[in-house]
Amino acid sequence: MGKAWPDTRRVTFLPSGLTVDIEIGETLLKAAQNAGLHINASCGGSGVCGKCRVLLKTGSVAGGLTEKLGEPDRAAGWRQACTAVIENDVTVEVPAGSGKLAGGLSTGVAERHRSRLRKYDIDELRQAGLLQPPVEKLFLELPRPSPVDNMADAKRVIQGLHNQYDEKAMVVSLSVLRKLRRVLREDDFRVTVTLARPVHVYKGKNFLVNIQPGNWTSRSFGLVFDIGTTTIYGQLIDLNTGKILDGAGDYNGQISYGEDVINRIIYAETPEGLATMARVAAETMNRLITKLLDAAGIDRDEIASITIAGNTTMTHLFLGLEPHSIRRAPYVPVSTFFPPMRAGDLGLELPHHCVALIFPAISSYVGGDIVAGVMGAGLYRTEALTLFVDIGTNAEIVIGNRDWLVCAACSAGPAFEGGGITHGMRAADGAIKDFSLDPETLEPMNITIANRPPLGICGSGLLVIVAALLSHGVIDRRGKFTRHQTSPRLREGRSGWEYVLAWREENGADCDIAINEVDIDNLIRAKAAIYAGIKTLVEEVGLAIGDLEQIILAGAFGSFIDLDAAMAIGLLPEVDPAKITYVGNGSLMGGRLSELSNHIRRDVVEVVGRMTSFELSEVNGFKDQYIASLFLPHTDLELFPTTAARLGLKKIEAKFSKAFPG
Amino acid sequence: MGKAWPDTRRVTFLPSGLTVDIEIGETLLKAAQNAGLHINASCGGSGVCGKCRVLLKTGSVAGGLTEKLGEPDRAAGWRQACTAVIENDVTVEVPAGSGKLAGGLSTGVAERHRSRLRKYDIDELRQAGLLQPPVEKLFLELPRPSPVDNMADAKRVIQGLHNQYDEKAMVVSLSVLRKLRRVLREDDFRVTVTLARPVHVYKGKNFLVNIQPGNWTSRSFGLVFDIGTTTIYGQLIDLNTGKILDGAGDYNGQISYGEDVINRIIYAETPEGLATMARVAAETMNRLITKLLDAAGIDRDEIASITIAGNTTMTHLFLGLEPHSIRRAPYVPVSTFFPPMRAGDLGLELPHHCVALIFPAISSYVGGDIVAGVMGAGLYRTEALTLFVDIGTNAEIVIGNRDWLVCAACSAGPAFEGGGITHGMRAADGAIKDFSLDPETLEPMNITIANRPPLGICGSGLLVIVAALLSHGVIDRRGKFTRHQTSPRLREGRSGWEYVLAWREENGADCDIAINEVDIDNLIRAKAAIYAGIKTLVEEVGLAIGDLEQIILAGAFGSFIDLDAAMAIGLLPEVDPAKITYVGNGSLMGGRLSELSNHIRRDVVEVVGRMTSFELSEVNGFKDQYIASLFLPHTDLELFPTTAARLGLKKIEAKFSKAFPG
């Protein structure tokens, strides 16, 4: 967090002459990937297959010397690109068979785009005078009581706040009253008071929630949490500077009771199930809180405020609200607004005075995490017509600008999280996350997370694999293998035709890792749901896809999407990639803003009020849009002119159209 | 509570011809007392001494036949007045030696005045449209959710409140959200919601604190508590009708840790002392709550609000606020305002949604009970210049009207509660509470609580005894026995001269019960502190005692004060007794108003804001006023012209004046 601009070195690839700047410590394989060069690498960059050898011409690298390279080769300058780590500027030659340009679709686009990751605009807030945390510490030097000035201790503090800071109405909480006498006298009536200004609910009155002897104004901290279905992330914030002091994440402890929201709801409907869900989420959060505080050397008592966002089901489970109706038509949540509460009432090990703000939701399937994302990404303040999309099992879509906002959720299914894919897996170590194909041999370059031997395919890898197979004509626009190429990697498997990504001996699994037509069909259905959702929503407000001026991708998955691949398969509308921004965890971003600015909190209420939610299943035409999207990239190529031209795609033939008369 | 106008019968006393109307069930002795007749009765009305015999002429009585009366006497119509119970109109002859007019001072005045007890003006509130409890139940019939109307459950309720009752801003509490789904569907979206409108603190927003399936609007209840140093009283209120359903009182459990506030504070300063004090008070309240609810058949969950008043120390101890500074100059309480809180946080066994309002105080020694009394008695709304006084160990004085209010506390010492008096006792069974004297024989008529053989003297009895001794010249204006009368009851005891109220064989104690000069001196000091406080406060605002247009007596002790006696000894300023009102427990009265009307709650804040508190010890002249008041009734007889004339008192002689040159 907050790390300095990376120190980069330049890598030049021969014979193409392509160059790329890349951080010290990255591998040559990664550099090739970023340059859009294909290098055969079946083993995911783990050094096992020995196929990614390159010849060092100038400069030096660390490592890259595996048992696959004999001593003569090593001496000649051969290195394995997957394990050769960059230290200096370097020039390498890629042997014939590798080093081809990856074709119509380059790989590593996501990596390059990520440099456009939207930075949190704390400075912008400060400049606009909006950096006014809802919790603030003020130092008071008060006169001692005397026979002619014997007002109550509480009144003395309130009067001091009025005199020194022009603070007016004030409610002193019971916990402060209980220690007030002692604290006032501990450092001769010099105290630090913590004020909470919970704008959402109470107008006019502020709350005095804590008091400490002496001056502690420099130590004012808050927490931000994103309760994801899979992962819970937390950040520790310095409320004086706006800086993120540390971040931490861990699997949501609820995961052992169900992988997705529906299974969690089912569990929560059992006796004690809901209480268990709430407790288990709080336990995960408590572990993260302890970790963050311990690392930063901050006392638990110094946390006066926590902002929490999550999807509607996660929010319900955490708060102990019955989620039963969320999974049944007409999909009614218990509430979309949540009162300010005491963190302690939610099972969090935080001081009694710590106030918890829970981000409001829009509907059962557009939750507080999306609202936080809309706030964090500034969508509600931009003039440009923007599409905000958070892709997961459920994709949430928001379209609009500062004048209006509409939103909807589409059920994409678990394909993007590796679910329903024969060799699918979560984005964990060993997951194929990037890929390219030698156009002639159809040999793969598999890039895995942590450069481990491949174990399976994660969502972002799946996108790139399918896009590459499409762009090289290995599959057609229906996602079926064309079979007009031959390669040992193309074969008929148990579930029909498939492409073998990594042979058993190259991978970390106990069988060949392949992708088959059923997998591809699952991906197509998933992307079709999202694209159809976007198109339906855009048209529902009287606009066309072409009117979109900006796309914001949020969420963990969104951060790893290869844009070209996403457009090639028709997951995202085709726009100039320069108009696409990644915000990463938008939920944390929005939560952080909310921890830092009461103005933002006020805006949240206002934004939620004007976000119109559509139930796609109730919108005429959504089903037609969905069916029309069940092609790569789409039935209507005019929606994807650049992709179509680049990949040489042709209008879909009549025989397919007939199959889907809608 | 709320009982009908008493059914009375007429008693005619011969030979005087005096008549008195008195409730059925009262004794003939009580009737004589009310008529101002003296009847010898040393035994407190217990039937032991046999001195109070009267002859029945017409009508009949029940009882009055003790072993002291032989069969011939019984047959002739003799009865003992102390045990003869009135059933019908009756005429009795009082034998020579009894039946004299009690002289300058009549007895039983308090009883007669009590019929002017101020009734709680719930009807007045209702007529003015002010009967708007801070907690209200509303019934909603809501539409069922549908695909085109799938708003969140909470929003459905809020919209229903808006549509059906024009309610606007609303915060739904977490506890309601947690049961909302279930409750809404239990009776087909017909629900009763409980709204809290805590005006003190939060403007604009109301709180939805409870929800029940079906229509429960007819059952809306609140509690009112007065935490007294000695006794805790509670009332159960029907918030729909304003009626007191029941009342109960019990000794404050803290009593075993110290009799008065100072000793309680000292105990609270020990480790765990404060927590014990808080717990013990809550335990007493919990017992009373259970008793009230059980008797009324009301479920604990139906209580949505509780209003609590007490003196500043009691409030501190109950809330767990450190009282240390209250007993040390400059007498600084922790707080005089208390935020609205959850009853459960205070150790009360009340539902989670139950809001507790703690009456604000003025200073360390003018507490929430006095503020509640000022509210309950309507002092803050009257045009008449009024003195409000609550007499106890600490007497609190409020002077003013609807335009201005000043207040102060005086430390009277424990005399009014029987403390520091040789045979003093609390107002319990057997305490002499009323008294008269045969002017010739100096034989007493002792009236005790519950007509038991005398055990001691309570505060109200002490007042009447000293006034009677003064009016019959048995003591002089300094409180010293004049010794120009002879009676076996006047004698020199261990602590100087004394008057024997009840011989050992007539009483329930193991020795003669007497009052001596030291006792009288203690009473004089106590009354002097209060009178001097009143006079100082009146003069501090530029007025004179004669300007007082009304006196309101509050508190348990205040309810039993004999007005003539109080003026005769100079405890109260001399005014037409018709201008004096008893309000009984003013604290409960004010609490009840507050439970029933948000307008009153708003007024409380405003009233507290304009009540100016004086520290008497800091006011010039207070000490002089005190010294001038150390006579019966006062040094300056012009302040007590009626009393002086009636009792034939003369201006104090020079020799006494010299002794107090101030």
Coordinates of C-alpha atoms in Angstrom, one line a residue, chain A residues 422-645:
Chain A
T422 CA -14.2 -28.8 -15.9
H423 CA -10.8 -27.6 -14.8
G424 CA -11.9 -24.3 -13.3
M425 CA -10.6 -23.0 -10.0
R426 CA -10.5 -19.9 -7.9
A427 CA -7.7 -17.3 -8.6
A428 CA -5.3 -19.1 -6.3
D429 CA -1.7 -20.2 -6.8
G430 CA -1.3 -22.4 -9.9
A431 CA -4.4 -21.0 -11.7
I432 CA -3.8 -20.2 -15.3
K433 CA -4.5 -16.5 -15.4
D434 CA -3.0 -15.6 -18.8
F435 CA -2.4 -17.5 -22.0
S436 CA -1.3 -17.3 -25.6
L437 CA -1.2 -19.6 -28.5
D438 CA 1.4 -20.3 -31.2
P439 CA -0.7 -19.8 -34.3
E440 CA 1.0 -22.6 -36.1
T441 CA 1.7 -25.3 -33.6
L442 CA -1.1 -24.3 -31.2
E443 CA 1.4 -24.7 -28.4
P444 CA 0.3 -22.7 -25.4
M445 CA 1.9 -20.1 -23.2
N446 CA 0.3 -20.6 -19.8
I447 CA 1.0 -18.0 -17.1
T448 CA -0.1 -19.1 -13.7
I449 CA -0.6 -17.3 -10.4
A450 CA 2.7 -17.5 -8.5
N451 CA 4.3 -19.3 -11.5
R452 CA 3.3 -22.6 -10.2
P453 CA 2.7 -25.7 -12.4
P454 CA -0.8 -25.3 -13.7
L455 CA -3.6 -26.7 -11.5
G456 CA -6.6 -25.3 -13.3
I457 CA -8.1 -22.2 -15.0
C458 CA -9.3 -19.2 -13.1
G459 CA -11.9 -16.7 -14.5
S460 CA -9.5 -14.2 -16.0
G461 CA -7.5 -17.0 -17.6
L462 CA -10.7 -18.5 -19.1
L463 CA -11.5 -15.2 -20.8
V464 CA -8.1 -15.1 -22.4
I465 CA -8.0 -18.7 -23.4
V466 CA -11.4 -18.5 -25.1
A467 CA -10.5 -15.2 -26.8
A468 CA -7.2 -16.7 -28.1
L469 CA -8.9 -19.9 -29.3
L470 CA -11.5 -17.7 -31.1
S471 CA -8.9 -15.4 -32.6
H472 CA -6.9 -18.2 -34.0
G473 CA -9.9 -19.9 -35.4
V474 CA -9.6 -22.9 -33.1
I475 CA -13.2 -22.4 -32.1
D476 CA -16.0 -20.7 -34.0
R477 CA -18.4 -18.0 -33.0
R478 CA -20.7 -20.6 -31.3
G479 CA -17.7 -21.7 -29.2
K480 CA -17.4 -25.0 -31.0
F481 CA -14.1 -26.4 -32.1
T482 CA -13.7 -25.9 -35.8
R483 CA -11.3 -28.9 -36.1
H484 CA -9.7 -27.6 -39.3
Q485 CA -6.4 -27.4 -37.5
T486 CA -4.4 -30.4 -36.2
S487 CA -2.5 -30.5 -33.0
P488 CA -2.0 -33.2 -30.4
R489 CA -3.6 -30.7 -28.0
L490 CA -6.9 -30.8 -29.9
R491 CA -8.8 -34.0 -29.2
E492 CA -12.1 -35.6 -28.4
G493 CA -12.4 -36.0 -24.6
R494 CA -15.1 -37.4 -22.4
S495 CA -17.2 -34.2 -22.7
G496 CA -16.7 -33.7 -26.4
W497 CA -13.9 -31.8 -28.1
E498 CA -11.3 -30.1 -26.0
Y499 CA -8.0 -28.3 -26.1
V500 CA -5.3 -29.5 -23.7
L501 CA -3.7 -26.6 -22.0
A502 CA -1.1 -28.6 -20.0
W503 CA -0.2 -32.2 -20.1
R504 CA -0.3 -34.1 -16.9
E505 CA 3.5 -34.2 -16.7
E506 CA 3.7 -30.4 -17.2
N507 CA 1.1 -29.6 -14.6
G508 CA 0.4 -29.8 -10.8
A509 CA -2.8 -31.8 -11.2
D510 CA -3.1 -35.6 -11.7
C511 CA -4.5 -35.4 -15.2
D512 CA -4.3 -33.3 -18.4
I513 CA -5.8 -29.8 -18.0
A514 CA -8.1 -29.0 -20.9
I515 CA -10.9 -26.8 -21.9
N516 CA -13.9 -28.3 -23.6
E517 CA -17.0 -27.1 -25.5
V518 CA -19.2 -27.4 -22.4
D519 CA -16.8 -25.1 -20.5
I520 CA -16.8 -22.6 -23.4
D521 CA -20.6 -22.7 -23.5
N522 CA -20.8 -21.9 -19.8
L523 CA -18.5 -19.0 -20.3
I524 CA -20.7 -17.8 -23.2
R525 CA -23.8 -18.0 -21.1
A526 CA -22.1 -16.0 -18.4
K527 CA -20.9 -13.3 -20.6
A528 CA -24.2 -13.2 -22.5
A529 CA -26.0 -12.5 -19.3
I530 CA -23.8 -9.6 -18.5
Y531 CA -23.7 -8.1 -21.9
A532 CA -27.5 -8.5 -22.3
G533 CA -27.9 -6.8 -18.9
I534 CA -25.8 -3.9 -20.0
K535 CA -27.5 -3.5 -23.3
T536 CA -31.0 -3.8 -21.8
L537 CA -30.2 -1.3 -19.1
V538 CA -28.7 1.2 -21.6
E539 CA -31.7 0.8 -24.0
E540 CA -34.2 1.0 -21.1
V541 CA -33.1 4.6 -20.5
G542 CA -33.3 5.4 -24.2
L543 CA -29.7 5.2 -25.1
A544 CA -27.5 2.9 -27.2
I545 CA -24.3 1.0 -26.3
G546 CA -22.4 3.4 -28.5
D547 CA -23.3 6.3 -26.2
L548 CA -21.2 4.9 -23.4
E549 CA -18.2 7.2 -22.8
Q550 CA -16.5 5.4 -20.0
I551 CA -16.3 1.9 -18.5
I552 CA -15.3 1.4 -14.8
L553 CA -14.4 -2.2 -13.9
A554 CA -14.6 -3.0 -10.2
G555 CA -14.0 -6.0 -8.0
A556 CA -11.2 -8.4 -7.6
F557 CA -12.1 -10.2 -10.8
G558 CA -12.6 -6.9 -12.7
S559 CA -9.0 -6.0 -11.9
F560 CA -7.6 -9.0 -13.7
I561 CA -9.8 -8.8 -16.8
D562 CA -7.9 -8.6 -20.1
L563 CA -9.8 -5.9 -21.9
D564 CA -9.1 -7.1 -25.4
A565 CA -10.2 -10.6 -24.5
A566 CA -13.3 -9.3 -22.7
M567 CA -14.3 -7.4 -25.8
A568 CA -13.3 -10.2 -28.2
I569 CA -15.7 -12.6 -26.5
G570 CA -18.3 -9.9 -26.1
L571 CA -18.3 -9.7 -22.3
L572 CA -17.8 -5.9 -22.4
P573 CA -19.1 -3.5 -25.0
E574 CA -16.5 -2.5 -27.5
V575 CA -15.0 0.9 -26.5
D576 CA -11.6 2.5 -26.9
P577 CA -9.6 0.6 -24.1
A578 CA -8.3 4.0 -23.0
K579 CA -11.8 4.8 -21.8
I580 CA -11.7 1.9 -19.4
T581 CA -10.6 2.3 -15.8
Y582 CA -10.0 -0.4 -13.2
V583 CA -10.8 0.7 -9.7
G584 CA -9.9 -2.5 -7.9
N585 CA -11.9 -3.0 -4.8
G586 CA -14.4 -0.2 -5.3
S587 CA -16.1 -1.1 -2.1
L588 CA -13.1 -0.4 0.0
M589 CA -12.5 2.8 -1.9
G590 CA -15.9 4.1 -1.2
G591 CA -15.8 3.0 2.4
R592 CA -12.5 4.8 2.8
L593 CA -14.0 8.0 1.4
S594 CA -16.9 7.6 3.7
E595 CA -14.5 7.2 6.7
L596 CA -12.8 10.4 5.7
S597 CA -15.6 12.7 4.7
N598 CA -19.0 13.5 6.0
H599 CA -19.8 15.2 2.7
I600 CA -19.4 11.8 1.1
R601 CA -21.6 10.2 3.7
R602 CA -24.3 12.8 2.9
D603 CA -23.8 12.1 -0.8
V604 CA -24.3 8.4 -0.2
V605 CA -27.8 8.9 1.0
E606 CA -28.6 11.2 -1.9
V607 CA -27.1 8.8 -4.4
V608 CA -28.9 5.8 -3.1
G609 CA -32.1 7.8 -3.3
R610 CA -31.6 8.4 -7.0
M611 CA -30.3 5.0 -8.1
T612 CA -33.2 3.4 -10.0
S613 CA -33.0 -0.4 -9.8
F614 CA -34.3 -2.6 -12.6
E615 CA -35.2 -6.2 -12.2
L616 CA -34.0 -7.5 -15.5
S617 CA -36.3 -10.5 -15.6
E618 CA -39.2 -8.0 -15.5
V619 CA -37.8 -5.9 -18.4
N620 CA -39.2 -6.6 -21.8
G621 CA -36.6 -7.7 -24.3
F622 CA -34.0 -8.8 -21.8
K623 CA -34.4 -12.5 -22.8
D624 CA -34.0 -11.5 -26.5
Q625 CA -30.9 -9.6 -25.7
Y626 CA -29.6 -12.6 -23.8
I627 CA -30.2 -15.0 -26.7
A628 CA -28.6 -12.6 -29.2
S629 CA -25.5 -12.5 -27.0
L630 CA -25.0 -16.2 -27.0
F631 CA -22.3 -15.8 -29.7
L632 CA -18.7 -14.7 -29.8
P633 CA -18.7 -11.8 -29.5
H634 CA -22.4 -11.3 -30.4
T635 CA -24.9 -12.1 -33.1
D636 CA -24.7 -8.5 -34.2
L637 CA -21.1 -7.8 -35.3
E638 CA -21.9 -4.2 -35.8
L639 CA -21.7 -3.9 -32.0
F640 CA -18.1 -5.1 -32.2
P641 CA -16.7 -3.6 -35.4
T642 CA -13.1 -3.4 -34.3
T643 CA -13.0 -6.9 -32.9
A644 CA -14.7 -8.2 -36.0
A645 CA -12.3 -6.6 -38.3

